[in-house]
Short mmCIF file of C-alpha atoms and ligand atoms in Angstrom, two decimals:
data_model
loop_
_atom_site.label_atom_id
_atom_site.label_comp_id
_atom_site.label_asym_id
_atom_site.label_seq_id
_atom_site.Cartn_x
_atom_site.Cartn_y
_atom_site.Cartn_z
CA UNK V 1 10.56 19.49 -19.71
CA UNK V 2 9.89 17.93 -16.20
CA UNK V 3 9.22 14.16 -16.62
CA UNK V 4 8.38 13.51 -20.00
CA UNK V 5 10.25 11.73 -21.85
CA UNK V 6 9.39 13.10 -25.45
CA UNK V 7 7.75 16.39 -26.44
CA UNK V 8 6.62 17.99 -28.89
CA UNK V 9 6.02 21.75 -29.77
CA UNK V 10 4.32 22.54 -32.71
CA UNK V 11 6.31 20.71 -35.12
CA UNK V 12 6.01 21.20 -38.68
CA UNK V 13 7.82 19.48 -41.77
CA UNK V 14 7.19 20.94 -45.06
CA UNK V 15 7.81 18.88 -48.54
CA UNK V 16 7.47 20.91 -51.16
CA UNK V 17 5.57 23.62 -49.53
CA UNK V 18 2.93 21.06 -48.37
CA UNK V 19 2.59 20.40 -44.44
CA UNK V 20 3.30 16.83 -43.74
CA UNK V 21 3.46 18.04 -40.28
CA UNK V 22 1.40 20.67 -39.42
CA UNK V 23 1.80 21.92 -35.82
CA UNK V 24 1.76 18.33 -34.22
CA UNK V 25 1.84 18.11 -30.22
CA UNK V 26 2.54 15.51 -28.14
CA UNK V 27 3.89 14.85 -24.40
CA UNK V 28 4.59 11.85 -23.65
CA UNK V 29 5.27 10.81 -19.59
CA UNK V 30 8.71 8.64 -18.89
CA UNK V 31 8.07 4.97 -18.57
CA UNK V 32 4.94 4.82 -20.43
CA UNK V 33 3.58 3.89 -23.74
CA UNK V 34 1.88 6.19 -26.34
CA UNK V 35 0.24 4.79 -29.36
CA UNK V 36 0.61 7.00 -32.41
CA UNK V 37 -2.60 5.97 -34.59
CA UNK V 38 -3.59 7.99 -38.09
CA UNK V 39 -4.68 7.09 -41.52
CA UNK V 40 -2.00 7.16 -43.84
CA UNK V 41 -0.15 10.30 -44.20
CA UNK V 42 -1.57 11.36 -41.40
CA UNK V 43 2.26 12.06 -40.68
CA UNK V 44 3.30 9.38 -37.73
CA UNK V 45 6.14 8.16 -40.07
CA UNK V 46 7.67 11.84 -40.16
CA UNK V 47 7.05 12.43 -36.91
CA UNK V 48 8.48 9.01 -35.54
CA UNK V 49 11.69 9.84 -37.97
CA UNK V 50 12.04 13.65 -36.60
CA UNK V 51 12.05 12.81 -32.71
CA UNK V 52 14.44 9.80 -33.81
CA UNK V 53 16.76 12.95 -35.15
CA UNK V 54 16.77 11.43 -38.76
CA UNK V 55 14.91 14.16 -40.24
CA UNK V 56 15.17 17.76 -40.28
CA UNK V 57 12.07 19.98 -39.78
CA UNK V 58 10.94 23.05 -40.55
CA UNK V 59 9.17 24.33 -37.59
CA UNK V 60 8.58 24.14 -33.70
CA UNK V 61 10.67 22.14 -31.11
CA UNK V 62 11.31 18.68 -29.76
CA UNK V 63 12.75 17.52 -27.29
CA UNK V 64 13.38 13.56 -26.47
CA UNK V 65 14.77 12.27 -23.24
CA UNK V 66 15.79 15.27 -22.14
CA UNK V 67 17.85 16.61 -25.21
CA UNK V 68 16.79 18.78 -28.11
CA UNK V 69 16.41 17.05 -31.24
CA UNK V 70 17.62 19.67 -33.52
CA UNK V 71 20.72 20.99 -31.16
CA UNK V 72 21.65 17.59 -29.61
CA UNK V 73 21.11 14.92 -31.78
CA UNK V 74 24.39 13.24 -30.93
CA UNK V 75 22.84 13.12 -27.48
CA UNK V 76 19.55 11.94 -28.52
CA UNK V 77 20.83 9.10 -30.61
CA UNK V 78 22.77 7.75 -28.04
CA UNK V 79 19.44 7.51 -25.55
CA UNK V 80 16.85 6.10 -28.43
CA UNK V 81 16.05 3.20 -30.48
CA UNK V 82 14.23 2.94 -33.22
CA UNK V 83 12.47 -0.02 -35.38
CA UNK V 84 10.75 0.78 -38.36
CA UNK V 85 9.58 -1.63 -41.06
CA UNK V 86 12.29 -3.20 -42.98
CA UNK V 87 14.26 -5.73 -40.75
CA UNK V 88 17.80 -4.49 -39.75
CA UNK V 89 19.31 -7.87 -39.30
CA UNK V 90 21.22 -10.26 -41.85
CA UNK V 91 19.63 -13.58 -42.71
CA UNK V 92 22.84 -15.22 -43.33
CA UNK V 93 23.85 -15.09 -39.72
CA UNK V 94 21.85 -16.52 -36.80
CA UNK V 95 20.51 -14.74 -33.60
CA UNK V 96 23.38 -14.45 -31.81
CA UNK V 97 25.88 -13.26 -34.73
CA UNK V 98 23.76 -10.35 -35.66
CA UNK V 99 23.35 -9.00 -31.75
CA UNK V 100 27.06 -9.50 -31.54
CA UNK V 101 27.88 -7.60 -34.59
CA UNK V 102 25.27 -4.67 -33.26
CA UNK V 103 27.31 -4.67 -30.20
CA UNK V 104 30.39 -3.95 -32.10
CA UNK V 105 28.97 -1.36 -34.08
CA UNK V 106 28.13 0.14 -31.02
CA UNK V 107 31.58 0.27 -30.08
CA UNK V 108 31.27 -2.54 -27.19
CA UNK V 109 34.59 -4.96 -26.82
CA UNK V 110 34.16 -8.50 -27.75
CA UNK V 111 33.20 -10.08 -24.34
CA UNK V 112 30.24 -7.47 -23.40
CA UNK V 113 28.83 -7.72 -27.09
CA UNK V 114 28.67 -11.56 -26.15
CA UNK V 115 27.69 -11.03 -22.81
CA UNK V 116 24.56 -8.59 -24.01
CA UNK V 117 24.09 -10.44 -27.26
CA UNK V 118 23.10 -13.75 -24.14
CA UNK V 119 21.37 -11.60 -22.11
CA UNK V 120 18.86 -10.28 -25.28
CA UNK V 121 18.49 -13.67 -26.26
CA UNK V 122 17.22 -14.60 -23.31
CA UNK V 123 14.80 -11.56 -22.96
CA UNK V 124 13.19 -12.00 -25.76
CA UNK V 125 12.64 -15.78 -25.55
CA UNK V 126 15.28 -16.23 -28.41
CA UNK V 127 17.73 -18.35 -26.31
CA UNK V 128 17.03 -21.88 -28.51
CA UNK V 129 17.46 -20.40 -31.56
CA UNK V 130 19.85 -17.91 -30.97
CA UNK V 131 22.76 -20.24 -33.36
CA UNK V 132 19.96 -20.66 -36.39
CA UNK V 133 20.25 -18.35 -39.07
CA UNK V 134 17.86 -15.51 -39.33
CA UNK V 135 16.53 -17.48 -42.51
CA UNK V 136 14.69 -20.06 -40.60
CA UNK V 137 13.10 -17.26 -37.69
CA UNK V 138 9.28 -16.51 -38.51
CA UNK V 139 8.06 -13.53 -38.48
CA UNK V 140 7.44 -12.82 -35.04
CA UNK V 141 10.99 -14.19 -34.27
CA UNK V 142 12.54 -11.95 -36.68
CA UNK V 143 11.02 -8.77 -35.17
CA UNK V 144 12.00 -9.66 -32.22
CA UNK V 145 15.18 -9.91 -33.04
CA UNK V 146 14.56 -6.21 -34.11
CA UNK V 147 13.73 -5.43 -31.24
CA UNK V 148 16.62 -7.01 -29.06
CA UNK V 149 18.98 -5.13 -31.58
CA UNK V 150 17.20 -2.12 -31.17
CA UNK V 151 17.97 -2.45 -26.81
CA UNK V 152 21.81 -3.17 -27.03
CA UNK V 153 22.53 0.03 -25.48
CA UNK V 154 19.26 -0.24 -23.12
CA UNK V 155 17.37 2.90 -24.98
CA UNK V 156 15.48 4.79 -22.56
CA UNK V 157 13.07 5.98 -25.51
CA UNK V 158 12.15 3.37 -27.94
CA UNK V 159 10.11 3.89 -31.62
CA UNK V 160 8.16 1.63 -32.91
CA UNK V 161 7.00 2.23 -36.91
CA UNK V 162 4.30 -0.73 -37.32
CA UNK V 163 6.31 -2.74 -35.69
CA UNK V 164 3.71 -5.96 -36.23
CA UNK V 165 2.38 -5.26 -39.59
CA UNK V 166 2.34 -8.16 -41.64
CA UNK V 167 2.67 -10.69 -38.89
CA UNK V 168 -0.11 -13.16 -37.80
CA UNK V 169 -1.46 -12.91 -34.21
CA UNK V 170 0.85 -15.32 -32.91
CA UNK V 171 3.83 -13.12 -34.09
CA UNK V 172 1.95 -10.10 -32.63
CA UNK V 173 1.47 -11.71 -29.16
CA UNK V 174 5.27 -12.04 -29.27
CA UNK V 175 6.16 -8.91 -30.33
CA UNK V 176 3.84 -7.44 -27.55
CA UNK V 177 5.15 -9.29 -24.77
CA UNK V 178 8.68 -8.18 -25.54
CA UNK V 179 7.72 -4.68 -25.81
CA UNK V 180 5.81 -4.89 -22.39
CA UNK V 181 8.88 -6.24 -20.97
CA UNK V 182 11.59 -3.26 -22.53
CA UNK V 183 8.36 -0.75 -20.39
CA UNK V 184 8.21 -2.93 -17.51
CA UNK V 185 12.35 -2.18 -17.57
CA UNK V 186 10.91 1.67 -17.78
CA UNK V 187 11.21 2.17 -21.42
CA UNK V 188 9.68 4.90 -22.79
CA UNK V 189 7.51 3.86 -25.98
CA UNK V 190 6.26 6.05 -29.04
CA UNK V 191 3.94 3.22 -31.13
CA UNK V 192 2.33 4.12 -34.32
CA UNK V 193 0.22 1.00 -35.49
CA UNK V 194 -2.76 0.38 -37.90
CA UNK V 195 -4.02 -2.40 -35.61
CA UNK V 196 -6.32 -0.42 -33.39
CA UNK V 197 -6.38 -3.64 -30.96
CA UNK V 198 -2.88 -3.53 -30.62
CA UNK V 199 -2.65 0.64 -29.68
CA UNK V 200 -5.62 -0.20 -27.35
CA UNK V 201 -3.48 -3.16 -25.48
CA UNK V 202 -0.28 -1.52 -25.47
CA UNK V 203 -1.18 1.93 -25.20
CA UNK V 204 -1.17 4.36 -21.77
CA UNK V 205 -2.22 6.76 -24.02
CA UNK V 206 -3.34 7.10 -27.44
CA UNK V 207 -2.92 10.03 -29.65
CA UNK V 208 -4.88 10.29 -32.99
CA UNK V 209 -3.32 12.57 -35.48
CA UNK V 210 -4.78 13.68 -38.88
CA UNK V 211 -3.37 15.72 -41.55
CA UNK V 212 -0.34 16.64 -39.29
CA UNK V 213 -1.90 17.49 -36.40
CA UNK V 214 -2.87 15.97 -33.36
CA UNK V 215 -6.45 16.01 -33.31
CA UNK V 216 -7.53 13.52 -30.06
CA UNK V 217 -5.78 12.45 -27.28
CA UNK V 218 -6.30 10.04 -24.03
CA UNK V 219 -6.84 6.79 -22.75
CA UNK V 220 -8.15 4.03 -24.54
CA UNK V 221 -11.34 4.70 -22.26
CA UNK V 222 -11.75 8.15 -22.77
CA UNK V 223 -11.07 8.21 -26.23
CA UNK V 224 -13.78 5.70 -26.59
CA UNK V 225 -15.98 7.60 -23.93
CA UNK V 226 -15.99 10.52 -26.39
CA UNK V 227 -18.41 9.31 -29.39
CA UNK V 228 -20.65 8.66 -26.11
CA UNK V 229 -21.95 5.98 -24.15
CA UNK V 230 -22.14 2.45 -24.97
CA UNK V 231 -23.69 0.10 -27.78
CA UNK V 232 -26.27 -2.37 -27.98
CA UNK V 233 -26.01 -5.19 -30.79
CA UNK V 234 -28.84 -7.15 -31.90
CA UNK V 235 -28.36 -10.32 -34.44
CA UNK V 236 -32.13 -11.04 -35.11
CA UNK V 237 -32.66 -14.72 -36.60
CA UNK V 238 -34.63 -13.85 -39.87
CA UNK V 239 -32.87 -11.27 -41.70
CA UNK V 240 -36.73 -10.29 -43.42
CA UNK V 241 -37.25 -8.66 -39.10
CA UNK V 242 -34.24 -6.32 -38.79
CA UNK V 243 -35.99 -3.22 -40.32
CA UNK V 244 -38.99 -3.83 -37.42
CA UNK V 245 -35.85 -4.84 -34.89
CA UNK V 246 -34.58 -1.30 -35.51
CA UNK V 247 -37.90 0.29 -35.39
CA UNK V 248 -38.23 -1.20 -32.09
CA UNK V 249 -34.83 -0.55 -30.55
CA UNK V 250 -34.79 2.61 -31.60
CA UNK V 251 -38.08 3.79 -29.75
CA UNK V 252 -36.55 2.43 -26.43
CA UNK V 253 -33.14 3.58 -26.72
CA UNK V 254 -33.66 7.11 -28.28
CA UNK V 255 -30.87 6.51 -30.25
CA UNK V 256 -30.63 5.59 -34.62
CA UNK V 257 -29.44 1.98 -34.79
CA UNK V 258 -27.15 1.75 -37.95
CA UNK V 259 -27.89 -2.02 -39.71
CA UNK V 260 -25.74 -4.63 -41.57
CA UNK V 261 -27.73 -6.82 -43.51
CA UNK V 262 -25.19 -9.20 -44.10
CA UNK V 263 -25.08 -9.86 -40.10
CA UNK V 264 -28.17 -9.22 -39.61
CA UNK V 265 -27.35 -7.27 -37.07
CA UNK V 266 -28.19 -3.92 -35.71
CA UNK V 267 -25.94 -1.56 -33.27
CA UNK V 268 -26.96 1.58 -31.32
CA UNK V 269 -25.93 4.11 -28.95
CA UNK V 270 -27.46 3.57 -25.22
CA UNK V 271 -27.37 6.18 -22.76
CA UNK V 272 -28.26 4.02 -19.35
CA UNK V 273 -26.58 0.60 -19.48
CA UNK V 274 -28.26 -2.13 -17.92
CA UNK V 275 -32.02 -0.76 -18.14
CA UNK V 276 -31.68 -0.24 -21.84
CA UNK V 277 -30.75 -3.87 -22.53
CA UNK V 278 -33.53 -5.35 -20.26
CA UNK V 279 -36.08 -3.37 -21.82
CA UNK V 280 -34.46 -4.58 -25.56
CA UNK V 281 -34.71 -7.65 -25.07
CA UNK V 282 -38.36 -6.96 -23.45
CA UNK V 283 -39.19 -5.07 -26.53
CA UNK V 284 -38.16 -7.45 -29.18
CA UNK V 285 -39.88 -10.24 -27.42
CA UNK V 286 -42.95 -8.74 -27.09
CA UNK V 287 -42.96 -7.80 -30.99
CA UNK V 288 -42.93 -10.99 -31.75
CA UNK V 289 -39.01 -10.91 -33.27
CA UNK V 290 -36.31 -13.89 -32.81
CA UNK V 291 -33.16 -12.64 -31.72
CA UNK V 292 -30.16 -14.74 -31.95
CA UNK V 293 -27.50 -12.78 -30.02
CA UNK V 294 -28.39 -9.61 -28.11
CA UNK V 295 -24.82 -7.74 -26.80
CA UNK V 296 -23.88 -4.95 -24.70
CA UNK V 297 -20.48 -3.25 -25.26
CA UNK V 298 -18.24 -0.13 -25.15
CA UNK V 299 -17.53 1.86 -28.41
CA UNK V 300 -14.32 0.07 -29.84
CA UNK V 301 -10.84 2.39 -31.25
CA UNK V 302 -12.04 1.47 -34.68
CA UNK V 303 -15.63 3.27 -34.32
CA UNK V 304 -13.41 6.34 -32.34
CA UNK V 305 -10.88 6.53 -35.22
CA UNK V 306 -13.85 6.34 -38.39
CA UNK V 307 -15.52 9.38 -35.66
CA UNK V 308 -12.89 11.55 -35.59
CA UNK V 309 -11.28 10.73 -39.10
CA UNK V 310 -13.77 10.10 -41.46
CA UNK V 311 -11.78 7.22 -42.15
CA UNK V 312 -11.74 3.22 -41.40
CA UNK V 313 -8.34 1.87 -40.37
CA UNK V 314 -6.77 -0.50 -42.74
CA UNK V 315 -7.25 -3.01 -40.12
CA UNK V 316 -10.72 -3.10 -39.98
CA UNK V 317 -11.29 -2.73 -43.60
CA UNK V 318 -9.73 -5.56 -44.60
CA UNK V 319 -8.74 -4.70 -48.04
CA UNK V 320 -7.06 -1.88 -46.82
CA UNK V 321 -4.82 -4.01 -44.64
CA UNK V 322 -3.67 -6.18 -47.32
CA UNK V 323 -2.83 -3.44 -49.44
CA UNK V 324 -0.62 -2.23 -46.37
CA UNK V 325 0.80 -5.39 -46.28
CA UNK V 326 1.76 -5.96 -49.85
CA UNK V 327 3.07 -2.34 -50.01
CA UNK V 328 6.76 -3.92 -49.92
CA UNK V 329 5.91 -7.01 -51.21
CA UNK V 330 6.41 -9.16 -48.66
CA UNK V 331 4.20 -8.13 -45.82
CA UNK V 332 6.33 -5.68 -44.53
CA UNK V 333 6.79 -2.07 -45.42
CA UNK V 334 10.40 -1.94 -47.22
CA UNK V 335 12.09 0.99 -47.67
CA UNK V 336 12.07 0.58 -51.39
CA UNK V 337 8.71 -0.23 -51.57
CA UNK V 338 7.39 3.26 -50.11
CA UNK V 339 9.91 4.95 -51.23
CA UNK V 340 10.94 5.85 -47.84
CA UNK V 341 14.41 4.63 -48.59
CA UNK V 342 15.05 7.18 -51.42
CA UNK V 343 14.33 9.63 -49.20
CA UNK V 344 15.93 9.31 -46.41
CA UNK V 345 19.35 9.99 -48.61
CA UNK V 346 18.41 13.47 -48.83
CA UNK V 347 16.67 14.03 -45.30
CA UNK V 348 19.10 12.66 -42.86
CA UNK V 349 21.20 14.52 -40.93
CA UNK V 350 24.74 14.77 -41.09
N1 LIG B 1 10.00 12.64 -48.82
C1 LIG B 1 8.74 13.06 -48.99
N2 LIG B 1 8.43 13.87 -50.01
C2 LIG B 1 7.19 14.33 -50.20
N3 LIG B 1 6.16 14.06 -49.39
C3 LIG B 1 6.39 13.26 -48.34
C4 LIG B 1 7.68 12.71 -48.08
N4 LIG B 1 7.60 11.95 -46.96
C5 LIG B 1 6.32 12.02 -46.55
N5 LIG B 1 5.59 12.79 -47.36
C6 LIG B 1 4.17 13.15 -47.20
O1 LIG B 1 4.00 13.58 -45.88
C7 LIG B 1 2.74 13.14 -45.37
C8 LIG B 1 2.95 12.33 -44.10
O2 LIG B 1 3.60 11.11 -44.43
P1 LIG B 1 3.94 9.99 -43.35
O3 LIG B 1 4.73 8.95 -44.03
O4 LIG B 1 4.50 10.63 -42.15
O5 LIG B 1 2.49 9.45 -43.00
P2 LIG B 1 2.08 8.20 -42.09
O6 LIG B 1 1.09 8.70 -41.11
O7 LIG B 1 3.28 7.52 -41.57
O8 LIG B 1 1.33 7.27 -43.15
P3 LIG B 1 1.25 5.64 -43.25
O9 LIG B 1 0.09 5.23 -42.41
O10 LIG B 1 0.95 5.40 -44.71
O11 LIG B 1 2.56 5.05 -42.83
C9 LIG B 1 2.08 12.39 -46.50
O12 LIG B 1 1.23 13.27 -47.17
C10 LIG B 1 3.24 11.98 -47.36
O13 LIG B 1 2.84 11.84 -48.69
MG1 LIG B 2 4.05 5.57 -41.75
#
């Protein structure tokens, strides 16, 4: 499959008769990074877990760094990582204990457990702390952690389930950096996120998928490009004007602003760029109306993803994201608190 790193044929992964996977394609180049975004159940989780050979499917083919998921798993584990929610690492033990016992159980001898367990450390800007116990990491320290674990054998494909939820933007940063490193290293990276920001600044490539398909695909750019051209926003200064502020704005830019009283703010679609905004801000003056802030900008993920989904991510809808978070109860995702854990008993492979 030429120089792609994973694909995907028309997978499909039946529970109970219902498609959680319904046909899903994706192709992703070596050495790149592919964002994986979706509302929930849109089926990222069972697709991440399927291409990481830990669950069987019912239809189509795969294929992940060069070896067929369903006939080679053996072969496919040994080339992948994989991080999902729930932390792999004991608390009890510090940094550098839990790297060297992942080295072991990955069949390295003493020394180059050490040896790899150093070099991690040091990757992922874990050096100081590496003799603290987990206990005292934060969160972004702890995923990183994750992540080092996840690289003692150097995966040439690497999953990423959420791999920041629940972490404040410091933590993020973090996380990102070290993933940016493992692709600089030429790391192939499947990410499925709720933080559209995050798929937008780590992404190649973005593919949307909805009820088990993949239903949009491309750059950051194009996706963006695709609910059309850019957006003016307006923040008038007296909330009593933004009805005649849309009036106006939407005789000079054809388009139908949409408002938000509580911002008094209106956005809408421009077709030209520059002209558009000089002859706003022309228009508004000449009406008589106070602006505060006046703002040209490209479409963000978030307005792509409510486009094509009928659906706001959790990360813009703010509830939504806390009810993510508190899914296992401690701002992360734990297997028992999705269920996920129960199961994977059943699903994995022999
Ligand atoms: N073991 C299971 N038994 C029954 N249905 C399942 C099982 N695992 C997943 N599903 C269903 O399959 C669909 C896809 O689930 P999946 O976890 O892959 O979604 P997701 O995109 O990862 O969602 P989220 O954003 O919530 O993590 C959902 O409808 C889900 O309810
Ligand atoms: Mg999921």
């Amino acid at each position: 499959m030429g120089d792609f790193a994973i694909v995907a044929k028309g997978l499909r992964k039946l529970y109970g008769g219902k498609p959680a996977l319904d046909g899903l394609n994706l192709r992703v180049p070596q050495g790149t990074v592919r964002g994986l975004l979706g509302p929930n159940g849109a089926g990222k989780t069972t697709t991440v877990r399927i291409l990481a050979t830990l669950l069987r499917f019912d239809g189509g083919r795969a294929e992940v760094a060069g070896h067929d998921v369903a006939t080679q798993a053996a072969l496919v584990r040994r080339r992948i990582g994989l991080v999902g929610q729930n932390a792999a690492v004991d608390e009890v033990l510090s940094g550098r204990q839990n790297l060297v016992l992942f080295g072991r159980l990955f069949h390295l001898d003493g020394g180059r457990a050490r040896r790899r367990a150093d070099e991690l450390l040091e990757q992922f800007g874990l050096d100081d702390t590496g003799s603290q116990p987990v206990r005292t990491y934060s969160g972004g320290m702890r995923r990183r952690l994750d992540l080092a674990a996840s690289m003692i054998l150097t995966p040439s494909v690497l999953f990423l389930d959420e791999p920041t939820v629940g972490l404040d933007p410091r933590g993020r940063n973090e996380v990102w950096e070290a993933v940016r490193s493992l692709v600089r290293a030429g790391t192939t990276v499947l990410l499925t996120t709720q933080y559209l920001e995050e798929a937008d600044r780590l992404s190649d490539r973005i593919s949307i998928a909805d009820t088990g398909k993949v239903i949009a695909e491309g750059t950051p750019d194009e996706l963006k490009s695709t609910i059309g051209g850019d957006r003016i926003d307006v923040v008038v200064r007296d909330p009593r004007d933004l009805p005649r502020a849309a009036a106006a704005v939407a005789r000079v830019s054809g388009g139908e602003p949409t408002l938000d009283d509580d911002r008094r703010m209106l956005s809408v679609q421009v077709r030209g760029r520059v002209g558009t905004l000089a002859e706003t801000i022309r228009t508004l003056d000449a009406a008589g109306l106070g602006v505060e802030d006046i703002a040209l900008r490209r479409p963000t993920l978030d307005e792509v993803f409510l486009h094509l989904t009928g659906r706001r991510t959790q990360s813009a809808d703010g509830a939504g994201g806390e009810e993510k978070a508190g899914k296992g109860g401690t701002g992360r995702k734990g297997a028992a608190g999705t269920g996920d854990g129960a199961r994977t008993e059943q699903e994995v492979e022999a």
